[in-house]
Coordinates of C-alpha atoms in Angstrom, one line a residue:
M7 CA 164.0 121.2 84.1
Q8 CA 161.2 121.2 86.9
I9 CA 158.5 118.7 86.6
L10 CA 154.9 120.2 87.2
G11 CA 152.2 118.5 89.1
D12 CA 148.9 117.4 87.7
P13 CA 146.8 120.4 86.5
L14 CA 143.5 119.3 87.7
Y15 CA 144.8 118.5 91.2
H16 CA 146.4 121.9 91.4
L17 CA 143.3 123.8 90.0
R18 CA 141.3 122.1 92.8
L19 CA 144.0 122.8 95.4
L20 CA 144.1 126.5 94.3
G21 CA 140.4 126.8 94.4
R22 CA 140.3 125.3 97.9
M23 CA 143.0 127.7 99.0
G24 CA 141.0 130.5 97.6
H25 CA 137.9 129.5 99.4
T26 CA 139.7 129.1 102.7
V27 CA 141.2 132.6 102.6
G28 CA 138.0 134.2 101.3
A29 CA 139.1 134.7 97.6
D30 CA 136.5 133.4 95.3
L31 CA 138.4 132.7 92.1
V32 CA 135.4 131.9 89.9
Q33 CA 133.6 135.2 90.9
A34 CA 136.8 137.1 90.3
F35 CA 137.1 135.6 86.9
E36 CA 133.4 136.3 86.0
A37 CA 133.9 139.9 87.3
G38 CA 136.9 140.4 85.2
K39 CA 139.3 140.7 88.2
I40 CA 141.5 138.0 86.7
D41 CA 141.8 136.8 83.1
N42 CA 142.7 133.4 81.6
E43 CA 146.5 134.3 81.6
T44 CA 146.5 135.2 85.3
W45 CA 144.4 132.1 86.4
T46 CA 146.6 129.9 84.2
Q47 CA 149.8 131.4 85.8
M48 CA 148.4 130.8 89.4
I49 CA 147.8 127.2 88.5
T50 CA 151.3 126.9 87.0
N51 CA 152.8 128.5 90.2
C52 CA 150.9 125.9 92.2
R53 CA 152.0 123.1 90.0
G54 CA 155.5 124.1 90.3
C55 CA 155.3 124.1 94.2
P56 CA 157.6 121.3 95.8
Y57 CA 155.2 121.0 98.8
P58 CA 151.6 120.4 97.6
Q59 CA 151.0 117.8 100.2
K60 CA 151.9 120.4 102.9
C61 CA 149.1 122.7 101.5
H62 CA 146.7 119.8 101.1
A63 CA 147.2 118.8 104.7
W64 CA 146.9 122.5 105.9
L65 CA 143.6 122.8 103.8
D66 CA 142.3 119.6 105.3
A67 CA 142.9 120.9 108.9
T68 CA 141.9 124.6 108.2
E69 CA 138.3 125.7 107.6
Q70 CA 139.0 129.5 107.4
A71 CA 142.2 131.5 107.6
A72 CA 143.3 135.2 107.2
A73 CA 146.2 134.0 104.8
P74 CA 147.6 131.0 103.0
P75 CA 150.3 129.1 104.8
S76 CA 153.8 130.3 104.7
G77 CA 155.5 129.6 101.4
C78 CA 152.3 129.6 99.3
C79 CA 153.3 130.9 95.8
N80 CA 149.9 132.4 95.3
A81 CA 149.5 134.1 98.6
E82 CA 149.8 137.6 97.2
P83 CA 147.4 137.3 94.3
L84 CA 144.8 135.4 96.6
L85 CA 145.0 138.1 99.2
Q86 CA 144.7 140.8 96.7
L87 CA 141.6 139.3 95.2
R88 CA 140.1 138.8 98.6
D89 CA 140.8 142.4 99.5
A90 CA 139.4 143.6 96.3
A91 CA 136.2 141.7 96.8
K92 CA 135.8 143.0 100.3
K93 CA 136.4 146.5 99.0
D94 CA 133.7 146.1 96.2
L95 CA 131.2 144.8 98.8
G96 CA 131.8 148.0 101.0
K97 CA 130.9 150.3 98.1

Protein backbone atom coordinates (compact mmCIF):
# COMPACT_ATOMS: atom_id res chain seq x y z
CA MET A 1 0.00 0.00 0.00
CA GLN A 2 1.40 3.36 -1.05
CA ILE A 3 1.47 6.18 1.49
CA LEU A 4 0.24 9.46 0.04
CA GLY A 5 1.72 12.84 0.91
CA ASP A 6 0.00 15.72 2.69
CA PRO A 7 -2.95 16.95 0.58
CA LEU A 8 -2.42 20.66 1.25
CA TYR A 9 1.31 20.47 0.46
CA HIS A 10 0.58 18.76 -2.84
CA LEU A 11 -2.27 21.13 -3.69
CA ARG A 12 0.20 24.00 -3.33
CA LEU A 13 2.90 22.13 -5.26
CA LEU A 14 0.45 21.44 -8.09
CA GLY A 15 -0.64 25.07 -8.14
CA ARG A 16 2.97 26.25 -8.32
CA MET A 17 3.70 23.77 -11.09
CA GLY A 18 0.69 24.98 -13.04
CA HIS A 19 1.73 28.60 -12.62
CA THR A 20 5.30 27.86 -13.68
CA VAL A 21 4.24 26.17 -16.92
CA GLY A 22 1.41 28.63 -17.63
CA ALA A 23 -1.59 26.51 -16.64
CA ASP A 24 -3.95 28.40 -14.33
CA LEU A 25 -5.81 25.65 -12.48
CA VAL A 26 -8.23 27.99 -10.72
CA GLN A 27 -9.18 29.69 -13.98
CA ALA A 28 -9.52 26.30 -15.68
CA PHE A 29 -11.82 25.12 -12.90
CA GLU A 30 -13.92 28.28 -13.01
CA ALA A 31 -14.20 28.00 -16.81
CA GLY A 32 -15.32 24.38 -16.55
CA LYS A 33 -12.16 23.00 -18.20
CA ILE A 34 -11.61 20.71 -15.21
CA ASP A 35 -14.09 19.41 -12.67
CA ASN A 36 -13.74 18.42 -9.01
CA GLU A 37 -12.96 14.83 -9.94
CA THR A 38 -10.17 15.80 -12.34
CA TRP A 39 -8.63 18.26 -9.90
CA THR A 40 -8.82 15.68 -7.11
CA GLN A 41 -7.16 13.08 -9.33
CA MET A 42 -4.34 15.50 -10.17
CA ILE A 43 -3.73 16.16 -6.48
CA THR A 44 -3.83 12.44 -5.72
CA ASN A 45 -1.35 11.79 -8.54
CA CYS A 46 0.96 14.41 -7.03
CA ARG A 47 0.50 12.96 -3.53
CA GLY A 48 1.58 9.57 -4.84
CA CYS A 49 4.80 10.88 -6.40
CA PRO A 50 7.89 9.50 -4.66
CA TYR A 51 9.93 12.65 -5.46
CA PRO A 52 8.03 15.77 -4.31
CA GLN A 53 11.24 17.30 -2.97
CA LYS A 54 12.66 17.17 -6.52
CA CYS A 55 9.68 19.14 -7.84
CA HIS A 56 9.85 21.55 -4.91
CA ALA A 57 13.54 22.25 -5.60
CA TRP A 58 12.89 22.58 -9.35
CA LEU A 59 10.08 25.06 -8.70
CA ASP A 60 12.29 27.07 -6.34
CA ALA A 61 14.89 27.34 -9.12
CA THR A 62 12.49 27.89 -12.04
CA GLU A 63 10.40 30.98 -12.68
CA GLN A 64 8.82 29.88 -15.97
CA ALA A 65 9.17 26.73 -18.05
CA ALA A 66 7.78 25.22 -21.22
CA ALA A 67 6.97 21.97 -19.40
CA PRO A 68 7.15 20.35 -15.97
CA PRO A 69 10.29 18.43 -15.09
CA SER A 70 10.75 14.92 -16.38
CA GLY A 71 8.68 12.43 -14.45
CA CYS A 72 5.91 14.82 -13.38
CA CYS A 73 2.77 12.71 -13.14
CA ASN A 74 0.62 15.70 -14.04
CA ALA A 75 2.66 16.95 -16.98
CA GLU A 76 0.12 15.91 -19.61
CA PRO A 77 -2.98 17.47 -18.03
CA LEU A 78 -1.10 20.65 -17.11
CA LEU A 79 0.15 21.09 -20.66
CA GLN A 80 -3.29 20.34 -22.07
CA LEU A 81 -4.83 23.01 -19.83
CA ARG A 82 -2.15 25.52 -20.77
CA ASP A 83 -2.58 24.84 -24.48
CA ALA A 84 -6.38 25.05 -24.23
CA ALA A 85 -6.12 28.42 -22.46
CA LYS A 86 -3.77 29.73 -25.16
CA LYS A 87 -6.16 28.51 -27.85
CA ASP A 88 -9.09 30.24 -26.11
CA LEU A 89 -7.13 33.50 -25.97
CA GLY A 90 -6.46 33.24 -29.69
CA LYS A 91 -10.15 33.22 -30.54
